[in-house]
Coordinates of C-alpha atoms and ligand atoms in Angstrom, one line a residue:
M1 CA 30.6 -10.3 -9.4
K2 CA 34.2 -10.5 -10.8
K3 CA 35.4 -7.6 -12.8
S4 CA 35.5 -9.2 -16.1
K5 CA 32.0 -10.3 -16.0
L6 CA 30.9 -6.6 -14.8
Y7 CA 32.9 -5.2 -17.8
R8 CA 31.4 -7.6 -20.2
F9 CA 28.0 -6.6 -18.9
L10 CA 28.7 -3.0 -19.4
T11 CA 30.1 -3.3 -22.7
S12 CA 27.7 -6.0 -24.0
S13 CA 26.3 -5.5 -27.5
F14 CA 22.8 -5.4 -26.6
L15 CA 23.0 -2.0 -25.3
L16 CA 24.8 -0.7 -28.4
L17 CA 22.8 0.8 -31.1
P18 CA 23.3 0.4 -34.8
L19 CA 25.6 3.3 -35.8
S20 CA 23.1 4.2 -38.6
L21 CA 20.8 5.2 -35.6
I22 CA 23.2 7.4 -34.1
A23 CA 25.1 8.9 -36.6
N24 CA 24.6 10.9 -39.7
D25 CA 26.9 10.7 -42.8
T26 CA 29.6 13.0 -41.5
I27 CA 29.3 12.8 -37.7
N28 CA 30.3 9.7 -35.8
T29 CA 28.2 10.3 -32.9
Q30 CA 29.2 7.0 -30.9
G31 CA 32.8 8.4 -31.2
L32 CA 31.7 11.8 -30.0
Y33 CA 30.0 10.3 -26.9
E34 CA 33.1 8.1 -26.0
K35 CA 35.6 11.0 -26.2
N36 CA 33.6 13.5 -24.7
C37 CA 30.8 12.1 -22.3
Q38 CA 31.7 8.5 -21.5
S39 CA 34.4 9.3 -18.8
C40 CA 31.5 10.9 -16.5
H41 CA 28.3 9.3 -18.2
G42 CA 29.7 5.7 -18.4
I43 CA 30.3 3.2 -21.1
N44 CA 27.1 3.0 -23.1
R45 CA 25.4 5.9 -21.2
L46 CA 24.9 3.6 -18.1
G47 CA 26.0 6.6 -15.7
G48 CA 29.2 7.1 -13.6
M49 CA 30.0 10.5 -12.1
G50 CA 27.3 11.7 -14.4
P51 CA 23.7 10.2 -14.6
A52 CA 22.6 7.4 -16.9
L53 CA 21.6 9.1 -20.2
F54 CA 18.4 7.2 -21.6
P55 CA 14.9 8.7 -22.5
E56 CA 13.6 7.0 -19.5
N57 CA 15.8 9.2 -17.4
L58 CA 15.4 12.4 -19.3
S59 CA 11.4 12.6 -19.0
R60 CA 11.9 16.1 -17.2
L61 CA 14.3 17.5 -19.8
R62 CA 13.2 18.9 -23.0
K63 CA 15.6 18.4 -26.1
T64 CA 16.2 22.2 -26.2
K65 CA 17.1 22.2 -22.7
A66 CA 19.5 19.1 -23.0
S67 CA 21.1 21.0 -26.0
E68 CA 21.6 24.2 -23.7
V69 CA 23.0 22.0 -21.0
I70 CA 25.7 20.4 -23.5
N71 CA 26.4 23.9 -24.9
N72 CA 26.9 25.8 -21.6
G73 CA 27.1 23.1 -18.9
R74 CA 24.9 22.8 -15.7
V75 CA 25.2 24.8 -12.6
A76 CA 26.3 22.9 -9.4
T77 CA 27.2 19.8 -11.3
Q78 CA 30.6 18.6 -12.8
M79 CA 29.1 19.0 -16.1
P80 CA 31.2 21.6 -18.3
G81 CA 30.0 23.3 -21.4
F82 CA 30.9 22.2 -25.0
S83 CA 30.0 25.2 -27.0
K84 CA 33.7 26.0 -27.7
T85 CA 34.6 22.4 -28.3
L86 CA 31.9 20.9 -30.4
S87 CA 30.0 22.3 -33.6
Q88 CA 26.1 22.9 -33.3
P89 CA 25.4 19.9 -35.6
E90 CA 27.7 17.6 -33.2
I91 CA 25.8 18.9 -30.3
S92 CA 22.6 18.1 -32.0
A93 CA 23.6 14.6 -32.9
L94 CA 24.5 14.0 -29.0
V95 CA 21.1 15.1 -28.1
E96 CA 19.6 12.7 -30.5
Y97 CA 21.7 10.0 -29.4
I98 CA 20.7 10.5 -25.6
Y99 CA 17.2 10.6 -26.5
T100 CA 17.4 7.4 -28.5
P101 CA 16.0 4.5 -26.5
A102 CA 18.5 1.5 -25.8
N103 CA 17.6 -1.5 -27.8
T104 CA 17.0 -3.2 -24.2
L105 CA 17.2 -0.9 -21.0
P106 CA 19.7 -2.6 -18.9
K107 CA 17.9 -4.3 -15.8
W108 CA 19.3 -5.0 -12.4
R109 CA 17.1 -7.3 -10.6
L110 CA 17.2 -9.1 -7.2
A111 CA 19.2 -12.1 -8.9
D112 CA 21.9 -9.6 -10.4
I113 CA 22.1 -7.8 -6.9
K114 CA 22.5 -11.2 -4.9
A115 CA 25.1 -12.4 -7.6
S116 CA 27.1 -9.2 -7.0
Q117 CA 27.6 -9.7 -3.4
I118 CA 31.1 -10.0 -1.9
K119 CA 31.7 -11.0 1.5
H120 CA 35.6 -10.0 2.1
F121 CA 35.2 -11.1 5.9
D122 CA 33.2 -13.1 8.0
Q123 CA 31.9 -10.6 10.6
N124 CA 31.6 -13.3 13.4
K125 CA 35.1 -14.0 13.2
L126 CA 36.4 -10.4 13.8
P127 CA 37.1 -8.9 17.2
N128 CA 34.0 -6.7 18.6
T129 CA 36.5 -4.3 20.3
P130 CA 38.5 -1.6 18.4
Q131 CA 42.0 -2.5 17.3
F132 CA 43.4 0.9 18.0
E133 CA 43.0 3.7 20.9
A134 CA 40.7 6.9 20.2
D135 CA 37.6 8.4 21.5
L136 CA 35.2 6.4 19.3
M137 CA 32.5 8.8 19.0
N138 CA 35.0 11.7 17.9
L139 CA 36.4 9.9 14.8
F140 CA 35.9 11.3 11.3
I141 CA 35.6 9.5 8.0
V142 CA 37.3 11.8 5.2
V143 CA 36.1 10.9 1.7
E144 CA 39.2 11.6 -0.5
L145 CA 37.6 11.6 -4.2
G146 CA 41.2 12.5 -5.7
D147 CA 42.3 8.8 -5.5
H148 CA 39.1 7.1 -4.5
S149 CA 40.1 6.6 -0.7
A150 CA 38.9 7.3 2.6
T151 CA 40.9 8.2 5.9
L152 CA 39.8 7.2 9.4
L153 CA 41.0 10.5 11.6
N154 CA 41.2 10.7 15.3
G155 CA 39.2 13.9 15.9
D156 CA 41.2 14.5 19.3
T157 CA 44.7 14.3 17.8
F158 CA 43.9 15.0 14.3
E159 CA 46.0 12.3 13.2
P160 CA 45.0 9.7 10.5
I161 CA 44.6 6.1 11.8
T162 CA 44.3 4.2 8.7
R163 CA 43.6 5.2 5.1
F164 CA 41.8 2.6 2.8
K165 CA 40.6 2.2 -0.9
T166 CA 37.0 2.9 -1.7
R167 CA 35.0 2.3 -4.6
F168 CA 35.2 4.7 -7.5
A169 CA 33.3 8.1 -7.3
L170 CA 31.6 8.0 -3.9
H171 CA 28.9 10.6 -3.7
G172 CA 26.8 11.9 -0.7
G173 CA 27.8 11.2 3.1
P174 CA 28.8 8.1 4.2
K175 CA 26.2 6.7 6.7
Y176 CA 27.1 5.0 10.3
S177 CA 25.4 2.4 12.3
P178 CA 23.7 3.9 15.4
D179 CA 26.5 2.7 17.6
G180 CA 29.3 4.3 15.2
R181 CA 31.1 0.9 14.5
F182 CA 30.3 0.5 10.9
V183 CA 30.2 3.0 8.1
Y184 CA 28.5 2.4 4.8
F185 CA 29.4 3.9 1.7
A186 CA 27.5 4.3 -1.8
S187 CA 29.1 5.0 -5.1
R188 CA 27.5 6.8 -8.0
D189 CA 27.9 3.3 -9.9
G190 CA 25.7 1.3 -7.3
W191 CA 28.2 -0.2 -5.1
I192 CA 27.4 -0.2 -1.4
S193 CA 30.3 -1.0 0.9
K194 CA 30.3 -1.9 4.7
Y195 CA 33.5 -0.9 6.8
D196 CA 34.2 -2.1 10.0
I197 CA 35.7 0.7 11.8
Y198 CA 36.9 -1.4 14.8
N199 CA 38.8 -3.7 12.6
M200 CA 39.6 -1.4 9.8
K201 CA 38.4 -3.5 7.1
T202 CA 35.8 -3.5 4.4
V203 CA 33.7 -6.5 5.4
S204 CA 30.9 -6.8 2.5
E205 CA 30.0 -5.1 -0.7
I206 CA 27.1 -5.3 -3.2
R207 CA 25.9 -3.7 -6.1
A208 CA 22.5 -2.3 -5.6
G209 CA 22.0 -0.5 -8.8
I210 CA 23.6 0.5 -12.1
N211 CA 23.3 4.3 -11.4
T212 CA 22.8 5.1 -7.7
R213 CA 21.6 8.4 -5.9
N214 CA 22.2 7.7 -2.2
M215 CA 21.5 5.5 0.8
A216 CA 20.3 5.8 4.4
I217 CA 20.6 3.5 7.3
S218 CA 17.5 2.7 9.9
S219 CA 17.7 4.1 13.3
D220 CA 17.8 0.5 14.6
G221 CA 20.8 -0.2 12.5
K222 CA 19.1 -3.3 10.9
Y223 CA 18.4 -1.9 7.3
A224 CA 20.0 0.1 4.4
I225 CA 17.7 1.5 1.9
V226 CA 19.4 2.5 -1.5
G227 CA 17.8 4.7 -4.1
N228 CA 18.6 4.5 -7.8
Y229 CA 18.5 6.4 -10.9
L230 CA 18.8 3.3 -13.1
P231 CA 17.1 0.9 -12.8
H232 CA 14.0 3.0 -11.3
S233 CA 14.1 1.1 -7.9
L234 CA 14.7 1.0 -4.4
V235 CA 16.8 -1.7 -2.7
I236 CA 16.3 -2.7 1.0
L237 CA 19.4 -4.5 2.2
D238 CA 20.1 -6.3 5.5
T239 CA 23.0 -4.5 7.1
K240 CA 24.4 -7.7 8.5
D241 CA 26.1 -8.7 5.4
L242 CA 24.3 -6.5 2.8
S243 CA 22.1 -9.2 1.7
P244 CA 19.2 -7.9 -0.3
I245 CA 15.9 -8.1 1.3
K246 CA 13.5 -6.4 -1.1
V247 CA 13.6 -4.7 -4.6
I248 CA 10.8 -2.1 -5.2
D249 CA 10.0 -0.8 -8.6
V250 CA 9.5 2.8 -8.1
K251 CA 6.0 3.8 -10.1
D252 CA 3.7 6.6 -9.0
K253 CA -0.1 5.6 -8.4
N254 CA -0.7 6.0 -12.1
G255 CA 2.0 3.4 -12.9
I256 CA 4.3 6.1 -14.2
S257 CA 8.1 5.0 -13.7
S258 CA 10.5 7.4 -11.7
R259 CA 13.9 8.0 -10.8
V260 CA 14.6 8.3 -7.0
S261 CA 15.8 11.7 -6.1
A262 CA 17.1 10.6 -2.6
V263 CA 16.2 8.5 0.5
Y264 CA 16.4 9.5 4.1
N265 CA 16.1 8.1 7.6
A266 CA 13.6 9.7 9.7
P267 CA 14.6 8.5 13.3
P268 CA 11.4 9.6 15.2
R269 CA 9.0 8.2 12.9
T270 CA 11.1 4.9 12.3
S271 CA 10.5 5.4 8.6
F272 CA 12.4 5.9 5.3
I273 CA 11.5 9.0 3.5
V274 CA 12.0 8.6 -0.3
A275 CA 11.9 11.7 -2.6
L276 CA 11.1 10.9 -6.3
K277 CA 12.6 12.7 -9.3
D278 CA 10.0 12.3 -12.2
V279 CA 6.6 12.0 -10.6
K280 CA 5.1 14.4 -7.9
E281 CA 5.0 12.0 -5.1
V282 CA 7.0 11.5 -1.8
W283 CA 7.0 8.0 0.2
E284 CA 7.1 7.1 3.7
I285 CA 8.3 3.5 4.3
P286 CA 8.1 2.6 8.0
Y287 CA 10.4 -0.4 8.9
S288 CA 9.9 -1.1 12.5
S289 CA 7.6 -3.8 13.4
E290 CA 6.1 -5.4 16.6
D291 CA 5.0 -9.1 16.7
G292 CA 5.6 -9.1 12.9
V293 CA 3.2 -6.2 12.4
T294 CA 4.6 -3.1 10.8
V295 CA 4.2 -0.1 13.1
Y296 CA 3.9 3.4 11.8
K297 CA 5.2 6.1 14.4
A298 CA 4.0 9.4 13.3
S299 CA 4.6 12.3 15.4
A300 CA 2.4 13.0 18.6
H301 CA 0.4 15.6 17.0
A302 CA -0.4 13.5 13.8
S303 CA -4.0 13.5 12.6
F304 CA -3.5 10.2 11.0
E305 CA -5.7 10.8 8.1
N306 CA -4.4 7.9 6.2
T307 CA -4.6 5.4 8.9
Q308 CA -7.3 3.8 11.4
Q309 CA -5.8 2.4 14.4
K310 CA -4.4 5.0 17.0
N311 CA -2.6 3.5 20.0
G312 CA -0.4 5.5 22.2
G313 CA 1.2 7.5 18.9
K314 CA 1.7 4.2 17.1
V315 CA -0.4 3.4 14.3
A316 CA -0.8 -0.1 12.8
V317 CA -0.3 0.3 9.2
E318 CA -3.7 -0.3 7.4
N319 CA -5.2 0.6 4.2
W320 CA -1.8 1.4 2.8
E321 CA -0.6 -0.3 -0.3
S322 CA 0.7 -3.3 1.4
T323 CA 0.7 -4.4 5.0
S324 CA 3.7 -6.5 4.3
Q325 CA 7.2 -5.7 5.4
F326 CA 8.1 -2.2 4.1
P327 CA 4.6 -0.8 3.0
I328 CA 4.4 2.6 1.1
K329 CA 2.5 5.6 2.2
R330 CA 2.4 8.0 -0.9
I331 CA 2.0 11.7 -0.3
T332 CA 1.1 13.6 -3.6
T333 CA 3.3 16.7 -4.0
E334 CA 2.4 20.1 -5.8
D335 CA 5.8 19.9 -7.8
Y336 CA 8.7 17.8 -8.3
L337 CA 11.3 17.7 -5.3
D338 CA 15.1 17.8 -6.3
D339 CA 16.3 18.8 -3.1
F340 CA 15.2 18.7 0.3
F341 CA 15.4 19.4 4.0
F342 CA 13.8 18.0 7.2
D343 CA 13.1 19.8 10.4
P344 CA 14.7 18.2 13.4
D345 CA 11.5 16.6 14.4
Y346 CA 11.0 15.2 11.0
I347 CA 7.4 16.6 11.1
H348 CA 8.1 18.7 8.0
L349 CA 9.7 18.2 4.5
I350 CA 10.9 21.4 2.8
G351 CA 11.5 20.7 -0.9
T352 CA 12.4 22.6 -4.0
S353 CA 12.2 21.7 -7.7
R354 CA 15.3 22.8 -9.7
E355 CA 12.9 24.9 -12.0
K356 CA 10.9 26.8 -9.5
H357 CA 12.2 29.1 -6.9
Y358 CA 10.0 28.4 -4.1
G359 CA 10.0 25.8 -1.3
Q360 CA 7.2 23.5 -0.5
V361 CA 6.7 22.8 3.2
I362 CA 5.0 19.2 3.4
N363 CA 3.6 17.9 6.8
L364 CA 4.4 14.3 6.7
D365 CA 1.9 13.7 9.4
R366 CA -0.9 15.2 7.5
S367 CA 0.4 14.2 4.1
K368 CA 0.1 17.6 2.5
K369 CA 1.6 20.7 1.8
I370 CA 1.0 23.4 4.5
A371 CA 3.2 26.3 3.3
T372 CA 5.0 27.8 0.6
I373 CA 8.5 29.7 1.0
K374 CA 9.3 32.5 -1.3
M375 CA 12.9 32.1 -1.9
Q376 CA 15.5 33.5 -4.6
G377 CA 17.9 31.8 -7.1
M378 CA 18.3 27.9 -6.3
P379 CA 18.5 27.1 -2.6
H380 CA 20.5 24.2 -1.7
L381 CA 18.2 22.8 0.9
G382 CA 20.2 19.8 1.3
S383 CA 22.8 21.7 3.0
G384 CA 20.4 23.4 5.4
I385 CA 21.1 23.6 9.0
T386 CA 18.9 25.0 12.0
W387 CA 19.7 26.9 15.2
D388 CA 17.7 29.1 17.7
Y389 CA 17.7 32.9 17.0
K390 CA 15.9 35.2 19.1
G391 CA 13.6 32.5 20.6
K392 CA 12.8 30.9 17.5
Q393 CA 14.1 28.1 15.5
V394 CA 15.4 29.1 12.0
F395 CA 16.8 27.2 9.2
A396 CA 19.5 28.4 6.9
S397 CA 20.5 27.3 3.3
P398 CA 23.1 28.3 0.9
N399 CA 22.1 29.1 -2.7
I400 CA 23.8 27.4 -5.6
K401 CA 22.7 29.9 -8.4
D402 CA 22.9 33.3 -6.1
G403 CA 25.5 34.8 -3.7
L404 CA 23.3 34.5 -0.7
V405 CA 22.3 32.5 2.4
S406 CA 18.3 32.3 3.3
V407 CA 17.7 32.3 6.9
I408 CA 14.0 31.2 7.4
D409 CA 11.7 31.3 10.6
M410 CA 10.3 27.7 10.9
E411 CA 7.2 28.7 12.8
N412 CA 5.6 30.8 9.8
W413 CA 8.0 29.9 7.2
Q414 CA 9.1 33.3 6.3
V415 CA 12.3 34.5 5.1
I416 CA 14.0 36.5 7.8
K417 CA 17.1 37.6 6.0
E418 CA 19.1 36.9 2.9
I419 CA 22.8 37.4 3.8
K420 CA 24.9 38.4 0.7
T421 CA 27.8 36.3 0.2
Q422 CA 30.7 36.7 -2.4
G423 CA 29.2 34.1 -4.7
P424 CA 26.9 30.9 -4.8
G425 CA 27.7 28.2 -2.1
F426 CA 27.1 24.7 -1.7
F427 CA 27.6 23.5 1.9
M428 CA 26.8 25.0 5.2
R429 CA 27.7 23.8 8.7
S430 CA 27.4 24.6 12.4
H431 CA 27.3 23.1 15.8
N432 CA 24.9 23.4 18.7
K433 CA 27.8 24.8 20.7
S434 CA 29.3 27.2 18.3
P435 CA 28.1 30.9 17.8
Y436 CA 29.2 30.5 14.0
A437 CA 27.9 29.0 10.9
W438 CA 30.4 28.3 8.0
V439 CA 29.3 28.5 4.5
D440 CA 31.6 28.1 1.2
V441 CA 31.5 30.1 -1.9
F442 CA 31.8 27.0 -4.1
F443 CA 31.1 28.4 -7.4
G444 CA 32.9 31.4 -9.3
P445 CA 35.9 33.5 -9.0
N446 CA 35.7 33.4 -5.2
K447 CA 35.8 29.7 -4.8
E448 CA 38.7 29.9 -2.4
K449 CA 36.6 31.8 0.1
V450 CA 34.7 30.6 3.1
H451 CA 32.5 32.9 5.1
I452 CA 31.8 32.7 8.9
I453 CA 28.5 34.1 10.1
D454 CA 27.5 34.9 13.6
K455 CA 24.3 33.0 14.2
N456 CA 23.2 35.8 16.6
T457 CA 23.4 38.8 14.5
L458 CA 23.2 36.8 11.0
K459 CA 26.2 38.9 9.9
I460 CA 29.4 37.6 8.3
V461 CA 32.0 38.1 10.8
K462 CA 35.0 36.8 9.0
T463 CA 35.9 35.4 5.5
I464 CA 38.7 33.3 4.9
A465 CA 40.6 32.2 1.9
P466 CA 43.2 29.3 3.2
V467 CA 44.7 28.4 -0.3
P468 CA 44.7 31.0 -3.0
G469 CA 43.1 29.7 -6.4
K470 CA 41.8 26.5 -4.6
T471 CA 38.2 25.7 -3.8
A472 CA 37.8 25.6 0.0
A473 CA 34.4 23.7 0.9
H474 CA 32.7 21.7 3.2
V475 CA 33.1 22.0 7.0
E476 CA 32.4 19.6 10.0
F477 CA 32.7 20.3 13.6
T478 CA 34.3 17.9 16.2
K479 CA 32.1 16.4 18.7
N480 CA 32.4 18.9 21.2
G481 CA 32.1 21.9 18.6
K482 CA 35.6 23.2 19.7
Y483 CA 37.2 22.4 16.3
V484 CA 36.2 22.8 12.6
L485 CA 37.8 20.8 9.6
L486 CA 37.8 22.4 6.3
S487 CA 38.4 20.9 3.0
I488 CA 40.7 22.0 0.0
W489 CA 39.3 20.5 -2.8
D490 CA 42.4 19.8 -4.9
N491 CA 44.3 16.5 -5.6
D492 CA 47.0 18.3 -3.9
G493 CA 44.7 19.3 -1.3
A494 CA 44.2 19.4 2.6
V495 CA 41.9 19.2 5.6
I496 CA 42.5 22.3 7.6
V497 CA 41.6 22.3 11.3
Y498 CA 40.5 25.6 12.9
D499 CA 39.9 26.6 16.4
A500 CA 36.0 27.1 16.4
N501 CA 36.0 30.1 18.8
T502 CA 39.2 32.0 18.1
L503 CA 38.9 31.0 14.2
K504 CA 42.7 30.5 14.2
E505 CA 44.2 27.7 12.1
I506 CA 45.7 24.8 14.1
K507 CA 46.8 22.2 11.7
R508 CA 47.0 21.2 8.0
L509 CA 46.6 17.6 6.9
P510 CA 47.5 16.9 3.2
M511 CA 44.6 15.0 1.5
K512 CA 43.6 14.2 -2.1
K513 CA 40.5 16.1 -3.0
P514 CA 38.9 15.6 0.4
S515 CA 35.2 16.1 -0.5
G516 CA 33.5 15.6 2.7
K517 CA 34.2 14.7 6.3
Y518 CA 31.8 13.1 8.7
N519 CA 32.0 13.0 12.5
V520 CA 30.7 9.8 14.3
Y521 CA 29.1 11.7 17.0
N522 CA 27.5 14.5 15.1
K523 CA 26.0 12.1 12.5
T524 CA 24.7 9.5 14.8
H525 CA 23.1 12.0 17.2
Y526 CA 21.7 14.1 14.4
E527 CA 23.5 17.3 15.4
R528 CA 21.4 20.1 14.1
G529 CA 24.2 21.8 12.5
T530 CA 25.1 19.0 10.3
S531 CA 23.6 17.1 7.2
H532 CA 21.8 13.8 8.0
Ligands
DHE1 FE1 25.9 16.1 -4.2 C1 25.3 15.0 -0.9 C2 22.6 15.6 -4.9 C3 26.4 17.1 -7.3 C4 29.1 16.4 -3.4 N1 24.3 15.5 -3.0 C5 24.2 15.0 -1.7 C6 22.9 14.7 -1.4 C7 22.1 14.6 -2.5 C8 23.0 15.4 -3.5 C9 20.7 14.2 -2.7 C10 22.5 13.9 -0.3 C11 23.0 12.6 -0.2 C12 23.2 11.9 1.0 O1 24.3 12.4 1.8 O2 22.9 10.8 1.6 N2 24.9 16.5 -5.7 C13 23.5 16.2 -5.9 C14 23.0 16.6 -7.3 O3 21.5 16.5 -7.5 C15 24.1 17.4 -7.9 C16 23.6 18.9 -7.9 C17 24.1 16.8 -9.2 C18 24.6 15.3 -9.3 O4 25.8 15.4 -10.0 O5 24.1 14.5 -8.9 C19 25.2 17.0 -7.1 N3 27.3 16.8 -5.1 C20 27.6 17.1 -6.5 C21 28.8 17.6 -6.9 O6 29.2 17.7 -8.0 C22 29.6 17.4 -5.7 C23 30.0 18.8 -5.3 C24 31.0 16.5 -6.1 C25 30.7 15.1 -6.2 O7 30.9 14.3 -5.3 O8 29.9 14.6 -7.2 C26 28.8 16.7 -4.6 N4 27.0 15.9 -2.4 C27 28.5 16.0 -2.3 C28 28.7 15.7 -0.9 C29 27.8 15.3 -0.2 C30 26.8 15.4 -1.4 C31 30.3 15.7 -0.5 C32 27.6 14.8 1.2 C33 27.4 16.0 1.9 C34 27.4 16.0 3.4 O9 28.1 16.6 4.2 O10 26.6 15.3 3.8

């Protein structure tokens, strides 16, 4: 879709409400929205850096809570508080505005998705060999939010190979094809881009949603799944050129519509796992097929409660919602799931809702909750990592509300230790070959600090503050675990390389707000110390 057409769509009058509905005699609510909210929440509330703001997307938020969020901001998001700049009547008018339905809720159907597809290059005409020299498994993509760019970095020399423009406001980790040749990016406003690393070119793009959450790539590299906040949909794309294969309207078993919290690939199950935001369900969508029949590979000790045929660990999908391609297995959960973590075998999903301070452990094979983890504050499970500690597997997660890292025994789901930190943190990382785990102190006065934890003693052994006053966050290790790359989150920022054993600084590369960096080997091999 050409820019002008997209712009016309975004600004089209069918989304605008009569001012009488949204303004009282003295307050111009539309003007207030445009001045204070639009840069993040998008023209006509369609979403941007912040989520889309329609009643359909606010079903879990009461008006009083919405008012509190506008007044004081929201923890762990970019949402600031407006209590010092707006009056209470103005804030109330904004609350009424976001709970006023649009005349017509924007749709983004298969035809719209297809029409947005851009094929920049014919993949068949591009060389199949890399056009540069480097260890292809030790490359990094660094996402630079500062000017909406990405850098392809050589992980041996720490020299940039190329830098290229991305779509506006990428969010979440870019996802690699299993061979590491292609990388897929998702932007908050729904654009999915396929970048050919060998040829250093963006080859195809498509707009899969209006307000998108994240995406995942299947283990065979054939499919991409995109989860949306607006519309409430899942979109499955053919990774060859990002052509859409299927659009699924997201509704629970009673027909209640929901945003998608996040989508993940579960390699041993050859399934996508979909967490839903507004209904108490998790979905599993198997994507592999044999002789045209979808095959569900639950783990070896699955009890197969929802399926019928058992055949060497593979179960033909029967009695599900549909036996066509991408059938859906619904798992009912006790509570909403906003944040998640999977064990390395993808048998268990550990999830939390933002409101409650406990983790639900859901066994995906048995399709039910098997344990509750008592946790404090607001654990950021999405940044959780696992390692072996005293003969057991543990998982650890930072906390976005309290200054602590929770370490949990994965056999009995008990908290072993809460490591005190100098403030709430966002990202945590390690590597199988490293004795240390790194965690940032993203929020509050100590945002410039990063703690280094000894994985054998569960004690902080060093705290660094590489650039006073500037947020230091998000590390990723090189393929062999010998070096660590840390971001300075500032437009005048950097990626700093450390020796992962001596913890000494090796190099600083200037970058523009490098939000995250992603190592090809660690990501494609589902390294236990990094995000998936
Ligand atoms: Fe993220 C990953 C959700 C706010 C930077 N973030 C993710 C993922 C989810 C998520 C579900 C995993 C997706 C994936 O990688 O496929 N993030 C949320 C939220 O719900 C939250 C709190 C509110 C929101 O705005 O949506 C949120 N996130 C932020 C930010 O404000 C951050 C700091 C800046 C930004 O880019 O908007 C931010 N999130 C990131 C990053 C990752 C991420 C850098 C990838 C981490 C990784 O290493 O894989």
